[in-house]
Coordinates of C-alpha atoms in Angstrom, one line a residue:
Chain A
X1 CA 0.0 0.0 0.0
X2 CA 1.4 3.3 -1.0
X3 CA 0.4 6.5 0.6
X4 CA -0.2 9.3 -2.2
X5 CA -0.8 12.5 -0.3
X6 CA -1.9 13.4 3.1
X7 CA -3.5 16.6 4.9
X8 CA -4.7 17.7 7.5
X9 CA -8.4 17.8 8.2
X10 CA -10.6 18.3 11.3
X11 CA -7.5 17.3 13.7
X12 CA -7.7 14.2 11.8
X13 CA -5.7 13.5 8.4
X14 CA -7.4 12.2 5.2
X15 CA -5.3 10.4 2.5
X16 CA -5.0 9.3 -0.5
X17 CA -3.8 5.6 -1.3
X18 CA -2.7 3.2 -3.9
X19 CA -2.4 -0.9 -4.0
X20 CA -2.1 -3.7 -6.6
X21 CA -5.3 -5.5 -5.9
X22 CA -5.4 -9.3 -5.6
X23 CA -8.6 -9.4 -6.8
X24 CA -8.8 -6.6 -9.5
X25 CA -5.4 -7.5 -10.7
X26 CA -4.9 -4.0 -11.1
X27 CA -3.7 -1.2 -9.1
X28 CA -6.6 0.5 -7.0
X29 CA -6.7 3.7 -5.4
X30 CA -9.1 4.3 -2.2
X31 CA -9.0 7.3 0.4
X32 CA -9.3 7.5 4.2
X33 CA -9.9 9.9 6.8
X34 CA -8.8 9.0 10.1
X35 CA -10.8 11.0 12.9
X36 CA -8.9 12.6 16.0
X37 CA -9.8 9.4 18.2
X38 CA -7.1 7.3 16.3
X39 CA -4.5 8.6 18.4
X40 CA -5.5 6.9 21.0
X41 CA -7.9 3.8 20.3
X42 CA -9.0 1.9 17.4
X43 CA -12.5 3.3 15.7
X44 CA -15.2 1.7 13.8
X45 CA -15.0 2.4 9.9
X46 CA -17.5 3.3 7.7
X47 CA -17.4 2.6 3.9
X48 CA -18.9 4.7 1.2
X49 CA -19.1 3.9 -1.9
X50 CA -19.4 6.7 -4.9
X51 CA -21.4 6.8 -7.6
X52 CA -21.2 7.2 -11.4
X53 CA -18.0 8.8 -13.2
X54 CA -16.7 9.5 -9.3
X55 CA -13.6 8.6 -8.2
X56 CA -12.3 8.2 -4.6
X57 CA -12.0 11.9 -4.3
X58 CA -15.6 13.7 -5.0
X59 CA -17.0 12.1 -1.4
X60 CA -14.0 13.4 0.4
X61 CA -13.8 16.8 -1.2
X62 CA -17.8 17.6 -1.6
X63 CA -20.0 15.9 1.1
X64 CA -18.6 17.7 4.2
X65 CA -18.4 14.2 5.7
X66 CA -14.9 14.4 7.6
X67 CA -16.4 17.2 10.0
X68 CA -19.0 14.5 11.2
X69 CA -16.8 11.4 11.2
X70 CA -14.7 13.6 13.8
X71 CA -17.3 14.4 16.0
X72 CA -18.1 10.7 16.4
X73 CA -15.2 9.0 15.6
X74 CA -15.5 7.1 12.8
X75 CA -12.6 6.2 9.9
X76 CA -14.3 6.7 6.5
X77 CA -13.1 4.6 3.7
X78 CA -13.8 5.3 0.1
X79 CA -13.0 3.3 -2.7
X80 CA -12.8 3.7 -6.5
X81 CA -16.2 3.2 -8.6
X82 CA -13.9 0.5 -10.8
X83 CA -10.5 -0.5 -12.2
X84 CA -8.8 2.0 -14.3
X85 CA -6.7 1.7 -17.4
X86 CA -7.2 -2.5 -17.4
X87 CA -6.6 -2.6 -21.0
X88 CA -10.1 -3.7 -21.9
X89 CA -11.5 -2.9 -25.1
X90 CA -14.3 -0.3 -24.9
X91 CA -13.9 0.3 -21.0
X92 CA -14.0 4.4 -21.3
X93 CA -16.7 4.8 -24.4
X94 CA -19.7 5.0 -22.2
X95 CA -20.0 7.2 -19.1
X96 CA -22.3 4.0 -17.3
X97 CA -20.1 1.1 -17.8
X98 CA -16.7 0.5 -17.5
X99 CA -14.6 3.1 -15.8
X100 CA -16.3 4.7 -13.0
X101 CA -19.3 2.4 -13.5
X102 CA -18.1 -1.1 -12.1
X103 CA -21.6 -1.4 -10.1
X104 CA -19.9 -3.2 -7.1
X105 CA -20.7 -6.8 -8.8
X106 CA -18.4 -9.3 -9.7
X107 CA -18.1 -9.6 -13.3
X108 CA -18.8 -12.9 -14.6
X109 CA -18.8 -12.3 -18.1
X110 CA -15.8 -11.8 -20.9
X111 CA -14.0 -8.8 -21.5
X112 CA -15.0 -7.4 -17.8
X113 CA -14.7 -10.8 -15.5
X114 CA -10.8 -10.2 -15.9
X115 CA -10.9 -7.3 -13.3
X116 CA -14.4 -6.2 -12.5
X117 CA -14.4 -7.6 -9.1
X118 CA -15.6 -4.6 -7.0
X119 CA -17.8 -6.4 -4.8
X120 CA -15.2 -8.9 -3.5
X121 CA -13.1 -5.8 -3.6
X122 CA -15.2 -4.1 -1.3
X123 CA -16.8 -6.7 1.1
X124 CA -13.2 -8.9 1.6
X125 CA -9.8 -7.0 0.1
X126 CA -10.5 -3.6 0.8
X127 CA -11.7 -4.5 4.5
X128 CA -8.4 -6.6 5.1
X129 CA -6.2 -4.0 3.8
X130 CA -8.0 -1.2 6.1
X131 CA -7.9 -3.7 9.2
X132 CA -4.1 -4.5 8.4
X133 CA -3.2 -0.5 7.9
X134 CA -5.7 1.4 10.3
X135 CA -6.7 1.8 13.7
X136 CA -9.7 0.0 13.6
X137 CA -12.7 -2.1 15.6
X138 CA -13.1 -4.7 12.4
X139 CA -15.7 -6.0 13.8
X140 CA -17.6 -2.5 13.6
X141 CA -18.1 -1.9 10.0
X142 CA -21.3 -0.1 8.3
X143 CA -21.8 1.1 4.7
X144 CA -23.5 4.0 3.0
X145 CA -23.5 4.9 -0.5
X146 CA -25.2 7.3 -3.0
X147 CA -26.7 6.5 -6.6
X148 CA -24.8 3.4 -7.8
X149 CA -23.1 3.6 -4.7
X150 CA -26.5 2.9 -2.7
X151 CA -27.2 0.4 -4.5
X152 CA -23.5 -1.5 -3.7
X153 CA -24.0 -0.3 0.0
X154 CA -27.3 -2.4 0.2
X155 CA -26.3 -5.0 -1.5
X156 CA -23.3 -5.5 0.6
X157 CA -25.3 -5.0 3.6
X158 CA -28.0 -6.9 2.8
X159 CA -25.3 -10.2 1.8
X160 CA -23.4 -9.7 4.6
X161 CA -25.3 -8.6 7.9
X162 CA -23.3 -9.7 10.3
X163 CA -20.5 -7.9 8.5
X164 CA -21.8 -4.2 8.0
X165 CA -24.6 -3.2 11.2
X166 CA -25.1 -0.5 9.5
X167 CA -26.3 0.3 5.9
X168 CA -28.0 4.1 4.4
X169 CA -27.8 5.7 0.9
X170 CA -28.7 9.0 -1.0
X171 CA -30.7 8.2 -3.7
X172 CA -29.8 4.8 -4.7
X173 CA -30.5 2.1 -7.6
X174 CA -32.7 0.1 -5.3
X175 CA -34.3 -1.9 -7.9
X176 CA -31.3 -2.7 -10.8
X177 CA -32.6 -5.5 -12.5
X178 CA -35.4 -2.6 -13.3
X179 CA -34.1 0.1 -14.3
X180 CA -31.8 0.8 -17.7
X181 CA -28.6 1.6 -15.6
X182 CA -28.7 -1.3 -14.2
X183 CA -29.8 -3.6 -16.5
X184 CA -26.9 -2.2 -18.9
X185 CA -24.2 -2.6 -16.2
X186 CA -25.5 -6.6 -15.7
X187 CA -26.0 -7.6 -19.3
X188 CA -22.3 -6.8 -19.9
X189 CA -21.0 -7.6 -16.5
X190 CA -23.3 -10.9 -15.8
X191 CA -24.8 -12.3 -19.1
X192 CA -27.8 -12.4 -20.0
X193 CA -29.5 -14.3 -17.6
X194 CA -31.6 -12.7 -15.3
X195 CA -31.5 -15.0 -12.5
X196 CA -28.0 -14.2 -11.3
X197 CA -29.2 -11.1 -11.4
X198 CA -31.0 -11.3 -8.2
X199 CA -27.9 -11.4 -5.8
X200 CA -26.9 -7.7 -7.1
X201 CA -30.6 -6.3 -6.7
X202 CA -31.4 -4.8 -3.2
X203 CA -35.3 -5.3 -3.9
X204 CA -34.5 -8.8 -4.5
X205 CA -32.0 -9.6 -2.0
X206 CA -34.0 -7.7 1.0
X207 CA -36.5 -10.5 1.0
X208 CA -34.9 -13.0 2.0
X209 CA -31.7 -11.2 3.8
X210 CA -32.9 -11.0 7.6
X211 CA -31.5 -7.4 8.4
X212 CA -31.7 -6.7 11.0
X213 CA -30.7 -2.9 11.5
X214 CA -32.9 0.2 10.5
X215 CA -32.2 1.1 6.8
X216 CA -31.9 4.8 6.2
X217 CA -32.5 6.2 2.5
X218 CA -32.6 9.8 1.5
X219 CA -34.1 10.8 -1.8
X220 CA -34.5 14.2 -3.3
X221 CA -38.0 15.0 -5.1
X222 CA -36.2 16.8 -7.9
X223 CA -34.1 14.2 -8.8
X224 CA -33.8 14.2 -12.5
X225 CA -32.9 10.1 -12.5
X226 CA -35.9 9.6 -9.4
X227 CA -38.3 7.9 -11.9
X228 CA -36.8 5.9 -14.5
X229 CA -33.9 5.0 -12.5
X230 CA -34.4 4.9 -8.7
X231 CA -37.5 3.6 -8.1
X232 CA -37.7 3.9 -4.1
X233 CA -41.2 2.7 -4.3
X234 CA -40.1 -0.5 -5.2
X235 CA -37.3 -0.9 -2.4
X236 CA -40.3 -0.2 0.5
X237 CA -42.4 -2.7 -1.2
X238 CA -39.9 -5.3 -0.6
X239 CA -39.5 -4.3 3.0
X240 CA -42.7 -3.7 4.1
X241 CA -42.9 -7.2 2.7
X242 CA -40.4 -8.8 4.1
X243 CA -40.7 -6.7 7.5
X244 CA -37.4 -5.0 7.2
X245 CA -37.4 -1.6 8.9
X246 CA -36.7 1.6 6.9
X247 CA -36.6 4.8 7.1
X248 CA -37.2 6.1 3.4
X249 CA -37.5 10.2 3.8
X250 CA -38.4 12.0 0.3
X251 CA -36.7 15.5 0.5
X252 CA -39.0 18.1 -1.4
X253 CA -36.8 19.9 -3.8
X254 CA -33.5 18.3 -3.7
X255 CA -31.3 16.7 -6.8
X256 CA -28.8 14.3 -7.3
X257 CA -25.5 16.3 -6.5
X258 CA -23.0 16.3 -3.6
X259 CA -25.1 19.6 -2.4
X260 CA -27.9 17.0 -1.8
X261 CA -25.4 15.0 0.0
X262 CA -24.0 17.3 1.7
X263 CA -27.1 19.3 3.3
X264 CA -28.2 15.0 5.1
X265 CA -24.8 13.9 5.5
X266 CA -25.2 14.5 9.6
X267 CA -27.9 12.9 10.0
X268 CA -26.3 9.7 8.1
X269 CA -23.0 9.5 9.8
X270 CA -25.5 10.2 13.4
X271 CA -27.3 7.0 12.4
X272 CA -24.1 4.7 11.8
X273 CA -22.5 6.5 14.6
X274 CA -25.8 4.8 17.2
X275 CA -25.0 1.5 15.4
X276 CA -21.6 1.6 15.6
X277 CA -20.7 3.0 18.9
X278 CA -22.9 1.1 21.5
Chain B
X1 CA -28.1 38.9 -14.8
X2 CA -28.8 35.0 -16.2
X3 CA -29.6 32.4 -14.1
X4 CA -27.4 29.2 -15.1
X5 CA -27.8 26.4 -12.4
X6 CA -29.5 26.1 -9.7
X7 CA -29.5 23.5 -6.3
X8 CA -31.2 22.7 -3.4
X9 CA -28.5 22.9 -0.3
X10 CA -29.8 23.0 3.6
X11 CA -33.4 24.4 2.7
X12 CA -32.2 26.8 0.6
X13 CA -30.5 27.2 -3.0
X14 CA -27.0 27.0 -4.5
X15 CA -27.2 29.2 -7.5
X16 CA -24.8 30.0 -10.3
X17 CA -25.3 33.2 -12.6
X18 CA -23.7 35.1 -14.9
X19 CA -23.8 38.8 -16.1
X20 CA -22.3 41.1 -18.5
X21 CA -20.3 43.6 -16.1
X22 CA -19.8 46.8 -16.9
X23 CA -16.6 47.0 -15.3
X24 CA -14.7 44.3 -16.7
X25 CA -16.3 44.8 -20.3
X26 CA -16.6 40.6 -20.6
X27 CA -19.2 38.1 -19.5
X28 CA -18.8 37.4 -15.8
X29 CA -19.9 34.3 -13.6
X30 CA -20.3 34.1 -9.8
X31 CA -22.4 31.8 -7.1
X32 CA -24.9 32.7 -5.0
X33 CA -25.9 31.0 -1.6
X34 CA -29.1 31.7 -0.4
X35 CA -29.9 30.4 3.1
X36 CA -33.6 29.3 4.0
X37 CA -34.1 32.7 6.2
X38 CA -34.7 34.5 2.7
X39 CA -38.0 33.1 2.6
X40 CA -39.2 35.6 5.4
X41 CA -36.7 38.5 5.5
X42 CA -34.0 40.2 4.2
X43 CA -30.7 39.2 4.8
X44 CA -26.6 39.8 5.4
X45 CA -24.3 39.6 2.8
X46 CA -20.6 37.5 3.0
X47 CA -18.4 37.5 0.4
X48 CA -16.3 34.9 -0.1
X49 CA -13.0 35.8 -2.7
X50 CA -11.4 32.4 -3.5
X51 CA -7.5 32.0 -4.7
X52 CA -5.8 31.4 -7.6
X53 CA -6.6 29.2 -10.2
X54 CA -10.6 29.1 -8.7
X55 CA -13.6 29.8 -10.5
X56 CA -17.1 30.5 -8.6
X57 CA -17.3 27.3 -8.2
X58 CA -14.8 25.7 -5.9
X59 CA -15.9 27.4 -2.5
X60 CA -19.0 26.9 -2.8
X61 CA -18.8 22.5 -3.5
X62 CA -15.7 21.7 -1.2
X63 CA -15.9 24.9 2.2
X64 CA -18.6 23.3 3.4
X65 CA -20.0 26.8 4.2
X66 CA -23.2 26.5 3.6
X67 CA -24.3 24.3 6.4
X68 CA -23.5 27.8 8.4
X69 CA -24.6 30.2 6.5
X70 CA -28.3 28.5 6.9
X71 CA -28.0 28.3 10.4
X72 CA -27.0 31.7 10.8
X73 CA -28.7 33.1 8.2
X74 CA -26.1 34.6 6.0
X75 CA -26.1 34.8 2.1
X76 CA -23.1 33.9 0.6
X77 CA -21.7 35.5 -2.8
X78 CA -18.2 33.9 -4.8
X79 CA -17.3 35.9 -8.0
X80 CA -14.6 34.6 -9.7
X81 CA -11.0 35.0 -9.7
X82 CA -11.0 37.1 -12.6
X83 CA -12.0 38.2 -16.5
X84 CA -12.2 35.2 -18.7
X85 CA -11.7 34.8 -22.5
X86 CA -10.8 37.9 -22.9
X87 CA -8.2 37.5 -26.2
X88 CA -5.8 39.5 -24.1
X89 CA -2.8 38.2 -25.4
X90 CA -1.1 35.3 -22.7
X91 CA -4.0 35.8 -20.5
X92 CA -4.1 31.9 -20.7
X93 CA 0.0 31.3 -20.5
X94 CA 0.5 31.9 -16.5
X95 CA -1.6 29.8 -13.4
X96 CA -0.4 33.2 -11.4
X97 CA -1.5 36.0 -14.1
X98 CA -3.9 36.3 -16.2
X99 CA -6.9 34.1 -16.1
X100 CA -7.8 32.6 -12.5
X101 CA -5.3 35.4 -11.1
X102 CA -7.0 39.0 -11.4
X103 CA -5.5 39.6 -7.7
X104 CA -8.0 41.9 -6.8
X105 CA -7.1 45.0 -8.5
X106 CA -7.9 47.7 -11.3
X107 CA -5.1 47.1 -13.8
X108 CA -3.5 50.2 -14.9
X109 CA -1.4 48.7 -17.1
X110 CA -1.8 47.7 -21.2
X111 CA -3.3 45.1 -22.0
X112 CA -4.5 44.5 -18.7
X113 CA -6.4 47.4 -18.0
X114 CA -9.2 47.1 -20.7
X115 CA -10.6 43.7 -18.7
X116 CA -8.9 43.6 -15.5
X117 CA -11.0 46.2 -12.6
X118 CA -11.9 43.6 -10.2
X119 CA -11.2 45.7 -7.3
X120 CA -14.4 47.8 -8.5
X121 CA -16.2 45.0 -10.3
X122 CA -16.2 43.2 -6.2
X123 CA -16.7 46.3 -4.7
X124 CA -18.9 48.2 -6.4
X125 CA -20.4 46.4 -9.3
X126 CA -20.7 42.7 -7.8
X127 CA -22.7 44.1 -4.3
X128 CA -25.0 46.6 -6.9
X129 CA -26.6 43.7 -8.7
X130 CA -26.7 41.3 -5.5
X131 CA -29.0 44.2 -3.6
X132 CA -31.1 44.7 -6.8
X133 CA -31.6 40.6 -7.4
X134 CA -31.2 38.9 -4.1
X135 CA -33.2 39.6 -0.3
X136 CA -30.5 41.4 1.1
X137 CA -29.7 44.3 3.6
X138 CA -27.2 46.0 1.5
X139 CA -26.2 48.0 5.2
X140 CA -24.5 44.5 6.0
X141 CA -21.9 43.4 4.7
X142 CA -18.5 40.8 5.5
X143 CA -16.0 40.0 3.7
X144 CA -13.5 37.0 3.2
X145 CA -11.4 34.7 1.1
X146 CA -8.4 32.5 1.0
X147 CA -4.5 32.8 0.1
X148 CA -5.0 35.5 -3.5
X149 CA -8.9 36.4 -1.9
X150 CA -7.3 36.7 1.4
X151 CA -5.2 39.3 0.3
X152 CA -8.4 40.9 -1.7
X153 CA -10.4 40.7 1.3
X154 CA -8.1 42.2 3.4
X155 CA -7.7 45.1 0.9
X156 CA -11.3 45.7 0.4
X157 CA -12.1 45.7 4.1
X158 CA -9.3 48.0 5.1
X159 CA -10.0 50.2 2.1
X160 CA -13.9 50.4 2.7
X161 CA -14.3 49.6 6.4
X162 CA -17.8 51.8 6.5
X163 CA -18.9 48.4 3.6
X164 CA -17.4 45.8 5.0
X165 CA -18.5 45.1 9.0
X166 CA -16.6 42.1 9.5
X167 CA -13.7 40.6 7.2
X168 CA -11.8 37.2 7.9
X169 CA -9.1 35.7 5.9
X170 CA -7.6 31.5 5.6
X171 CA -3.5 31.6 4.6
X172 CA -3.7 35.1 2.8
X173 CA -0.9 37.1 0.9
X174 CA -1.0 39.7 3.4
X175 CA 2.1 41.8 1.7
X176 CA 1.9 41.2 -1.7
X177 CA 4.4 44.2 -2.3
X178 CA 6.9 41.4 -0.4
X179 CA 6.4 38.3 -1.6
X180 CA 7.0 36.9 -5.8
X181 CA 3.3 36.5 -6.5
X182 CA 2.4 40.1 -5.7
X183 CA 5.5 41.2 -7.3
X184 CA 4.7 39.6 -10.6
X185 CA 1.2 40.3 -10.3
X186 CA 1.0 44.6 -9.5
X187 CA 4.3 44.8 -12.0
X188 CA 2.2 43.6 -14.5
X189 CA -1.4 44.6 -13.6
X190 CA 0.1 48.2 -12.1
X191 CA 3.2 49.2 -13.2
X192 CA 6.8 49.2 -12.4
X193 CA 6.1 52.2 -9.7
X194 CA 6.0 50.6 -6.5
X195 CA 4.4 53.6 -4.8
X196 CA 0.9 52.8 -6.3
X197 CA 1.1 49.2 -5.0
X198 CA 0.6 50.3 -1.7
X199 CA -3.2 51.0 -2.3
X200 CA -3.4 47.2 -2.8
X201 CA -1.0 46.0 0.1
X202 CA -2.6 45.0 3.3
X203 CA 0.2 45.5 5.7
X204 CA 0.4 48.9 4.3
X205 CA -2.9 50.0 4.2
X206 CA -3.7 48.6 7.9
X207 CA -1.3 51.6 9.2
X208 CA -3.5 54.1 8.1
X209 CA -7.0 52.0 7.9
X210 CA -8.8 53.0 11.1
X211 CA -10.6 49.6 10.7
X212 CA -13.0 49.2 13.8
X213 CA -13.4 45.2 13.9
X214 CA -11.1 42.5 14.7
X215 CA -9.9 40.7 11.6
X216 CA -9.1 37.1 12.1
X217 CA -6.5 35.2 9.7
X218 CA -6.3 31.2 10.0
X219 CA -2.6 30.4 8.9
X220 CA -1.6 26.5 8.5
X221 CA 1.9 26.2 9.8
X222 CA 2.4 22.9 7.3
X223 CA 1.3 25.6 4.3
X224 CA 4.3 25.4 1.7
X225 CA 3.5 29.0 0.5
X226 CA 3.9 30.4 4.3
X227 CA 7.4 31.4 3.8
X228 CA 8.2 32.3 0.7
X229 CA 4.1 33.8 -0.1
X230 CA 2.4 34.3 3.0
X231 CA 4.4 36.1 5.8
X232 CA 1.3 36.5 8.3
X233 CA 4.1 38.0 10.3
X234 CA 5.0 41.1 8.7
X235 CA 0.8 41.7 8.3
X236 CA 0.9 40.8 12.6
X237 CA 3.6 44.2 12.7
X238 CA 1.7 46.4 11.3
X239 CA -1.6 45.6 12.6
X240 CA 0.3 45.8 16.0
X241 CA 2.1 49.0 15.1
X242 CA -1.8 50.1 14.5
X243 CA -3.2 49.4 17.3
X244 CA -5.8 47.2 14.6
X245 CA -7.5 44.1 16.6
X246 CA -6.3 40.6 15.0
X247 CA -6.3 37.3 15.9
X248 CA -3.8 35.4 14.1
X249 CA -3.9 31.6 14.7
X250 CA -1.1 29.4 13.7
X251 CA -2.8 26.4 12.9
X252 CA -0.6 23.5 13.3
X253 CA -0.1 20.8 10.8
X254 CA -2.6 22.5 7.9
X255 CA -1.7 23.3 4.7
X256 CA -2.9 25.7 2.0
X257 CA -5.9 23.0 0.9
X258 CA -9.7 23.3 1.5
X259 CA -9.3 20.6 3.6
X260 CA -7.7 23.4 5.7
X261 CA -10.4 25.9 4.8
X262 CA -13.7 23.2 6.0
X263 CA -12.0 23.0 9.1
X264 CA -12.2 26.6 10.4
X265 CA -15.0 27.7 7.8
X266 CA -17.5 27.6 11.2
X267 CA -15.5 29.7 13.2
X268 CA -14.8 32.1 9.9
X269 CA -18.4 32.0 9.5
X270 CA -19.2 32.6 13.0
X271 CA -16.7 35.7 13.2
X272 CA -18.9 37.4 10.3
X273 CA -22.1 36.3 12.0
X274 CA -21.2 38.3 15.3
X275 CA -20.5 41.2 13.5
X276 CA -23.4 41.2 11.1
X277 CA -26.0 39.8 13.4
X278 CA -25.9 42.1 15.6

């Protein structure tokens, strides 16, 4: 792991990083901020994951997160949105696949299954490398995410419970299999079968996953992508059906940017922070 | 006055215009903050003057500043850094001159001078069309900005303290006459006479200012411009030799990033508050 540059933020540093990943086989960058509180004890960590066309950076420089991640005490960890520069044919001609689009799945199709791996990336690499690098409680981990970022952050939550105890997005793909984002992303990244769909869709996965922490969701009203590619009716569907608790709160007037973000970004890192510090 | 963008951000709206100014003869751009008090009343006014190489833009997405203006009911207002697409000849060639560096002055000089007035265009011009657009009390005005817009804060404050009730400043070129930036920006932008500088130096014009309020300056110590750029030492001497109210905080392991600036934007927002509020 190579550190890239490092500053000072909220009496706690964030940093940039770079790694040859195992399972990418490629090198990956990430970021970190480590709150005040690692000076003297290890924190919990909280993972977000970015959405389309953003790198490791935009969450770190936009969201005003760091601020509330001191106050609590949390390490935020950001990873990439993909693998970069892989070589593969095709991988920076559209803005919603490839680069900056690797949907947090694990490609199984040909050109992309050679280093599309972001969701072992996230839920088992990344997490080893943090634990092995940082001061932190690995056994406190949540995840939050925004847009295609959500999406990964439920999905990974709702896989793994007893891994993440705490799980919220901004405006996230709830419903993949349909929407035409997602259904792009999976036709190249997963064949054409729709079935193994299902275990990258967080409408799917939710009713039979046995979560059992509140979910939090915030979605702007004025949300340009709200209606052909969000679909947060169809996410509480599934959990009034299958009993899982969420908070899904519709916020009159707001977009899709980082000014969205940032204006609820307390009240997400609050709600990790009760999960994560009892 | 053209409205281009426009966001939801803590109940109120992020909002990017543009306007042909009369002052600097070209098409300029700046953002707008408006915090949810508008809705019922009129307003104070903050200024924020960003540093080189910044547009409108990059205050406004990475300070974090609007969380505080909302709760203390303060609009903000970014121009940018200076005329753009002019076809002055190199205005492109330099990060420090030029383009993203107008330094805060009324060039003198040719081919400056036909383009380059924003000294007026952010004291007069700029605060015009914000009372005759915006829910303002024109009576209330602060004034900041960081590194170049420290230094243009400084000078605009000191030079108009009746305007300005409250000015603040993160890592600013507080003796431009002293340092290589200011140098190669007034020798081009005013002249080889280093007698008419003065009018744009801070350290000088604090000696004679008669400014009323305290000014506080935020100075990382880890800042690689401190030394050679910065000096906040020879500003400290003359506003001691003034009898002019400062607080001057080394802060210690910051550098000249926003990262630097989101840290202390709530106490520079504060500072303007107590003064403006009251």
């Amino acid at each position: 792991m190579l550190k890239l540059t490092e500053y000072r933020c909220f009496d706690g540093t964030v940093g940039f990083y770079s790694h040859q990943s195992e399972t990418c086989h490629i090198e990956m960058r990430f970021a970190v901020y480590q709150p005040p509180q690692v000076k003297s004890q290890r924190v919990p960590v909280l993972y977000f994951l970015s959405g389309l066309t953003c790198s490791e950076e935009n969450f770190i420089t936009k969201a005003g997160a760091q601020r509330y991640a001191a106050e609590y005490g949390l390490m935020l960890v950001v990873p990439d949105t993909s693998p970069r520069n892989t070589g593969i044919a095709g991988e920076d001609e559209d803005w919603d696949l490839g680069t900056g689009a690797g949907f947090y799945v694990d490609a199984t199709e040909v050109p992309w299954r050679s280093h599309y791996q972001m969701y072992s990336y996230v839920v088992r690499e990344l997490p080893a490398i943090i634990a092995e690098n940082f001061s932190v409680q690995s056994e406190k981990q949540g995840i939050f995410g925004h847009s295609m970022g959500g999406h990964g952050a439920l999905v990974c939550a709702l896989r793994n419970p007893n891994q993440y105890k705490s799980v919220s997005a901004f405006a996230p793909i709830v419903a993949p299999m349909c929407c035409p984002w997602g259904e792009k992303a999976f036709s190249h990244y997963l064949g054409t079968d729709r079935e193994s769909w299902r275990t990258y869709d967080a409408s799917e996965l939710v009713l039979n996953a046995n979560y059992q922490h509140p979910i939090l969701i915030d979605q702007g009203t004025a949300d340009k992508f709200l209606v052909e590619q969000l679909k947060p009716e169809l996410f509480e569907q599934a959990c009034t059906k299958a009993n899982q608790p969420l908070n899904l709160r519709m916020q009159a007037g707001y977009d899709h940017s980082y000014y969205f973000i940032a204006t609820f970004i307390e009240d997400h890192i609050r709600h990790h922070a009760a999960a994560l510090l009892d």
